[in-house]
Tab-separated table of C-alpha atoms in Angstrom:
chain	number	residue	atom	x	y	z
A	1	MET	CA	249.666	210.726	151.434
A	2	TRP	CA	252.620	208.198	152.798
A	3	TYR	CA	256.217	208.757	151.522
A	4	VAL	CA	259.304	206.234	152.225
A	5	ILE	CA	262.447	208.419	152.253
A	6	GLU	CA	265.520	206.508	152.850
A	7	GLY	CA	268.850	208.051	153.414
A	8	PHE	CA	272.051	206.050	152.668
A	9	ASP	CA	275.445	206.720	154.770
A	10	GLY	CA	278.390	207.064	153.516
A	11	VAL	CA	281.647	205.919	154.623
A	12	ASP	CA	283.219	206.907	158.093
A	13	VAL	CA	280.515	208.899	158.779
A	14	LEU	CA	278.992	207.613	162.383
A	15	ALA	CA	280.678	210.957	164.258
A	16	ALA	CA	278.759	213.190	161.465
A	17	ARG	CA	275.619	210.924	162.490
A	18	MET	CA	275.983	211.604	165.914
A	19	GLN	CA	276.061	215.171	166.236
A	20	ALA	CA	273.640	215.881	163.683
A	21	ARG	CA	271.257	212.993	165.507
A	22	PRO	CA	269.547	215.822	167.996
A	23	ALA	CA	268.283	217.921	165.143
A	24	HIS	CA	267.527	214.989	163.497
A	25	LEU	CA	265.355	214.014	165.366
A	26	ALA	CA	263.926	217.175	166.507
A	27	ARG	CA	262.531	217.183	163.202
A	28	LEU	CA	260.922	213.373	162.889
A	29	ARG	CA	259.210	214.527	166.554
A	30	ALA	CA	257.872	217.442	164.820
A	31	LEU	CA	256.560	215.128	161.965
A	32	ALA	CA	255.159	212.422	164.749
A	33	ASP	CA	253.779	215.392	166.897
A	34	ALA	CA	251.069	216.691	164.129
A	35	GLY	CA	250.689	213.002	163.424
A	36	ARG	CA	252.672	212.585	160.575
A	37	LEU	CA	255.201	210.111	161.110
A	38	LEU	CA	253.917	206.276	160.579
A	39	LEU	CA	257.670	205.533	161.686
A	40	ALA	CA	262.129	206.002	161.793
A	41	GLY	CA	264.811	204.389	162.570
A	42	PRO	CA	268.195	203.508	161.399
A	43	CYS	CA	269.281	200.545	159.590
A	44	PRO	CA	272.388	199.027	161.210
A	45	ALA	CA	275.293	198.291	159.273
A	46	ILE	CA	275.587	194.520	161.226
A	47	ASP	CA	273.486	192.254	162.238
A	48	ALA	CA	272.920	193.612	165.840
A	49	GLU	CA	270.404	196.103	167.837
A	50	ASP	CA	273.683	198.228	168.618
A	51	PRO	CA	276.464	198.332	165.532
A	52	GLY	CA	278.659	199.941	167.916
A	53	PRO	CA	281.706	201.490	166.248
A	54	ALA	CA	280.413	200.018	162.599
A	55	GLY	CA	277.869	202.741	162.412
A	56	PHE	CA	274.615	202.347	160.165
A	57	SER	CA	274.219	202.363	156.733
A	58	GLY	CA	271.582	204.690	156.068
A	59	SER	CA	267.870	205.503	158.016
A	60	LEU	CA	264.300	204.956	156.791
A	61	VAL	CA	261.399	207.432	157.393
A	62	VAL	CA	258.034	206.531	156.352
A	63	ALA	CA	256.113	209.985	156.823
A	64	GLN	CA	252.770	211.618	155.772
A	65	PHE	CA	252.909	214.555	152.922
A	66	ALA	CA	251.437	216.877	150.981
A	67	ASP	CA	252.573	215.673	147.491
A	68	LEU	CA	255.519	214.049	146.103
A	69	ALA	CA	257.371	217.655	146.302
A	70	GLN	CA	257.221	218.102	149.801
A	71	ALA	CA	258.223	214.808	150.916
A	72	ARG	CA	261.308	215.829	148.976
A	73	ALA	CA	262.021	219.612	149.764
A	74	TRP	CA	261.494	217.671	153.615
A	75	ALA	CA	264.188	215.472	152.876
A	76	GLU	CA	266.749	217.509	151.233
A	77	GLN	CA	266.401	220.073	154.402
A	78	ASP	CA	267.258	216.830	157.314
A	79	PRO	CA	270.354	217.885	158.904
A	80	TYR	CA	272.228	214.730	158.013
A	81	VAL	CA	272.236	215.770	154.416
A	82	ALA	CA	274.019	218.798	155.363
A	83	ALA	CA	275.916	217.273	157.814
A	84	GLY	CA	277.024	214.764	155.004
A	85	VAL	CA	275.752	211.923	156.289
A	86	TYR	CA	274.154	210.884	153.888
A	87	VAL	CA	275.766	210.173	150.317
A	88	ARG	CA	271.750	209.196	148.682
A	89	VAL	CA	268.504	209.680	149.461
A	90	ASP	CA	265.373	208.376	147.384
A	91	VAL	CA	261.760	209.395	147.943
A	92	ARG	CA	259.146	207.515	147.059
A	93	PRO	CA	255.253	207.612	147.555
A	94	PHE	CA	254.044	204.351	149.957
A	95	ARG	CA	250.589	203.093	150.617
A	96	LYS	CA	249.726	201.540	153.698
A	97	VAL	CA	248.115	198.478	153.665
A	98	LEU	CA	248.623	196.755	156.969
A	99	PRO	CA	248.325	196.897	159.905
């Protein structure tokens, strides 16, 4: 089943985000290589493709897991969690309809 994983950034965490980014992307690439990633990306903190020093308000991942427990376990081990970038992570089931 598909799951939405939404991480919410804390205040002034851009430097920590950038430092943890390579490890974060490596985990996402592993999901993509396994055919389990629908989409992933950050949410700019301002209305701009590149928010610069404003940074990001969080990230969104839609990926396939066997169940909610596995999705939550994967999300809890995200490098952004370990680095203190995310102050909250929500995980919930997702049913893809379109496209």
